[in-house]
PDB file of C-alpha atoms in Angstrom:
ATOM      1  CA  SER A 269      16.609   8.083  -8.573  1.00 63.00           C
ATOM      2  CA  GLY A 270      17.187   7.058  -4.949  1.00 73.00           C
ATOM      3  CA  ASN A 271      18.316  10.500  -3.850  1.00 77.00           C
ATOM      4  CA  LEU A 272      17.347  11.838  -0.447  1.00 79.00           C
ATOM      5  CA  VAL A 273      14.654  14.480  -0.574  1.00 74.00           C
ATOM      6  CA  PRO A 274      14.784  17.206   2.080  1.00 80.00           C
ATOM      7  CA  MET A 275      11.433  17.856   3.790  1.00 82.00           C
ATOM      8  CA  GLY A 276      10.113  19.708   6.799  1.00 84.00           C
ATOM      9  CA  ARG A 277       9.128  18.061  10.082  1.00 87.00           C
ATOM     10  CA  SER A 278       5.354  18.116   9.409  1.00 83.00           C
ATOM     11  CA  ASP A 279       5.886  16.753   5.887  1.00 84.00           C
ATOM     12  CA  ALA A 280       8.101  13.994   7.264  1.00 88.00           C
ATOM     13  CA  ALA A 281       5.546  12.971   9.919  1.00 90.00           C
ATOM     14  CA  ALA A 282       2.716  12.717   7.364  1.00 90.00           C
ATOM     15  CA  PHE A 283       4.983  10.941   4.889  1.00 92.00           C
ATOM     16  CA  LEU A 284       6.073   8.378   7.489  1.00 94.00           C
ATOM     17  CA  ALA A 285       2.453   7.722   8.486  1.00 95.00           C
ATOM     18  CA  ALA A 286       1.527   7.089   4.854  1.00 95.00           C
ATOM     19  CA  LEU A 287       4.592   4.902   4.312  1.00 96.00           C
ATOM     20  CA  GLY A 288       3.898   2.907   7.474  1.00 97.00           C
ATOM     21  CA  LEU A 289       0.292   2.218   6.492  1.00 97.00           C
ATOM     22  CA  HIS A 290       1.429   1.247   2.996  1.00 97.00           C
ATOM     23  CA  ARG A 291       4.003  -1.168   4.390  1.00 97.00           C
ATOM     24  CA  ILE A 292       1.484  -2.796   6.745  1.00 96.00           C
ATOM     25  CA  GLY A 293      -0.931  -3.192   3.837  1.00 96.00           C
ATOM     26  CA  ARG A 294       1.703  -4.817   1.653  1.00 94.00           C
ATOM     27  CA  SER A 295       2.809  -7.162   4.412  1.00 93.00           C
ATOM     28  CA  ARG A 296      -0.800  -8.230   5.013  1.00 92.00           C
ATOM     29  CA  MET A 297      -1.237  -8.839   1.306  1.00 88.00           C
ATOM     30  CA  GLU A 298       2.004 -10.816   1.125  1.00 84.00           C
ATOM     31  CA  ARG A 299       1.252 -12.816   4.278  1.00 78.00           C
ATOM     32  CA  ARG A 300      -0.946 -15.181   2.283  1.00 63.00           C
ATOM     33  CA  GLY A 301       1.574 -15.531  -0.496  1.00 60.00           C
ATOM     34  CA  HIS A 302       0.278 -12.862  -2.882  1.00 53.00           C
ATOM     35  CA  ASP A 303       3.368 -10.848  -3.643  1.00 55.00           C
ATOM     36  CA  ALA A 304       3.424  -7.624  -5.611  1.00 55.00           C
ATOM     37  CA  ASN A 305       4.001  -9.618  -8.810  1.00 54.00           C
ATOM     38  CA  GLY A 306       0.882 -11.730  -8.332  1.00 54.00           C
ATOM     39  CA  ILE A 307       2.759 -14.927  -7.567  1.00 53.00           C
ATOM     40  CA  THR A 308       0.924 -17.123  -5.083  1.00 55.00           C
ATOM     41  CA  SER A 309       2.968 -19.553  -3.041  1.00 51.00           C
ATOM     42  CA  ASP A 310       1.277 -22.736  -1.843  1.00 46.00           C
ATOM     43  CA  SER A 311       3.349 -22.829   1.333  1.00 42.00           C
ATOM     44  CA  SER A 312       1.619 -19.782   2.790  1.00 42.00           C
ATOM     45  CA  THR A 313      -1.963 -21.043   2.674  1.00 42.00           C
ATOM     46  CA  ASP A 314      -3.323 -22.880   5.656  1.00 43.00           C
ATOM     47  CA  GLY A 315      -6.753 -23.747   4.343  1.00 41.00           C
ATOM     48  CA  GLU A 316      -8.738 -20.776   5.636  1.00 47.00           C
ATOM     49  CA  ASP A 317      -9.895 -18.807   2.619  1.00 50.00           C
ATOM     50  CA  GLY A 318      -7.033 -18.899   0.151  1.00 51.00           C
ATOM     51  CA  GLY A 319      -5.693 -15.531   1.208  1.00 54.00           C
ATOM     52  CA  GLY A 320      -8.723 -13.388   0.437  1.00 62.00           C
ATOM     53  CA  ARG A 321      -9.066 -12.218   4.023  1.00 69.00           C
ATOM     54  CA  ASP A 322      -5.459 -11.035   4.257  1.00 88.00           C
ATOM     55  CA  VAL A 323      -5.658  -9.323   0.881  1.00 91.00           C
ATOM     56  CA  ALA A 324      -8.851  -7.588   2.013  1.00 91.00           C
ATOM     57  CA  SER A 325      -7.191  -6.660   5.303  1.00 93.00           C
ATOM     58  CA  GLY A 326      -4.186  -5.341   3.399  1.00 95.00           C
ATOM     59  CA  LEU A 327      -6.467  -3.303   1.169  1.00 95.00           C
ATOM     60  CA  VAL A 328      -7.901  -1.552   4.235  1.00 96.00           C
ATOM     61  CA  PHE A 329      -4.421  -0.374   5.235  1.00 97.00           C
ATOM     62  CA  LEU A 330      -3.577   0.618   1.664  1.00 97.00           C
ATOM     63  CA  LEU A 331      -6.748   2.694   1.465  1.00 97.00           C
ATOM     64  CA  GLU A 332      -5.852   4.330   4.790  1.00 97.00           C
ATOM     65  CA  ALA A 333      -2.438   5.190   3.366  1.00 97.00           C
ATOM     66  CA  ASP A 334      -4.169   6.661   0.314  1.00 96.00           C
ATOM     67  CA  ALA A 335      -6.403   8.729   2.599  1.00 95.00           C
ATOM     68  CA  GLU A 336      -3.301   9.987   4.432  1.00 93.00           C
ATOM     69  CA  TRP A 337      -1.801  11.094   1.117  1.00 94.00           C
ATOM     70  CA  ASN A 338      -5.033  12.791   0.030  1.00 93.00           C
ATOM     71  CA  ASN A 339      -6.031  14.386   3.350  1.00 89.00           C
ATOM     72  CA  SER A 340      -2.651  15.814   4.273  1.00 87.00           C
ATOM     73  CA  PRO A 341      -1.896  19.213   2.736  1.00 87.00           C
ATOM     74  CA  ALA A 342       1.757  18.565   3.533  1.00 82.00           C
ATOM     75  CA  LEU A 343       1.853  15.567   1.178  1.00 88.00           C
ATOM     76  CA  GLU A 344      -0.008  17.110  -1.760  1.00 87.00           C
ATOM     77  CA  GLY A 345       3.161  18.651  -3.164  1.00 84.00           C
ATOM     78  CA  TRP A 346       5.137  15.428  -2.757  1.00 85.00           C
ATOM     79  CA  LYS A 347       2.980  13.223  -5.000  1.00 89.00           C
ATOM     80  CA  ASP A 348       4.919  14.211  -8.105  1.00 86.00           C
ATOM     81  CA  LYS A 349       8.332  14.254  -6.394  1.00 82.00           C
ATOM     82  CA  VAL A 350       8.449  10.713  -4.973  1.00 85.00           C
ATOM     83  CA  ASP A 351       7.343   7.393  -6.432  1.00 90.00           C
ATOM     84  CA  ASN A 352       5.689   6.101  -3.244  1.00 93.00           C
ATOM     85  CA  TYR A 353       2.247   7.449  -4.132  1.00 95.00           C
ATOM     86  CA  GLY A 354       2.274   5.775  -7.540  1.00 95.00           C
ATOM     87  CA  LEU A 355       3.399   2.482  -6.026  1.00 96.00           C
ATOM     88  CA  LEU A 356       0.599   2.721  -3.477  1.00 97.00           C
ATOM     89  CA  GLN A 357      -1.932   3.167  -6.292  1.00 97.00           C
ATOM     90  CA  LEU A 358      -0.552   0.092  -8.058  1.00 96.00           C
ATOM     91  CA  ASP A 359      -0.815  -1.967  -4.859  1.00 96.00           C
ATOM     92  CA  ILE A 360      -4.428  -0.839  -4.353  1.00 96.00           C
ATOM     93  CA  ALA A 361      -5.315  -1.824  -7.919  1.00 94.00           C
ATOM     94  CA  TRP A 362      -3.552  -5.160  -7.451  1.00 92.00           C
ATOM     95  CA  CYS A 363      -5.556  -5.918  -4.303  1.00 92.00           C
ATOM     96  CA  TYR A 364      -8.802  -5.202  -6.126  1.00 91.00           C
ATOM     97  CA  LEU A 365      -7.677  -7.542  -8.901  1.00 91.00           C
ATOM     98  CA  LEU A 366      -6.776 -10.308  -6.432  1.00 88.00           C
ATOM     99  CA  LEU A 367     -10.142  -9.880  -4.745  1.00 89.00           C
ATOM    100  CA  GLU A 368     -11.832  -9.932  -8.167  1.00 85.00           C
ATOM    101  CA  SER A 369     -13.568  -6.710  -7.205  1.00 74.00           C
ATOM    102  CA  LEU A 370     -12.904  -4.339 -10.068  1.00 65.00           C
ATOM    103  CA  ASP A 371     -16.276  -2.566  -9.950  1.00 64.00           C
TER     104      ASP A 371
END
């Protein structure tokens, strides 16, 4: 709903770490033109590997963000209160799809 959610200092620190890792992962994924909607832009490829390396690199950060969510007791109670965790899971699934690694 876009409303501010009050949280304690330790919750906020863990939440910001998870958000930061998620953002880095998304920016890595988008660097090669793979946006969150799956649209690939030709202008962002420079002939290396078609973006697979940056998607894989982005996936590493997304998985680290997921680990932050799962390993922080402070964040456990926030998973059902904010949509960031669900969006992270969608981005992780999207990376696996882009990498054609659904196993």
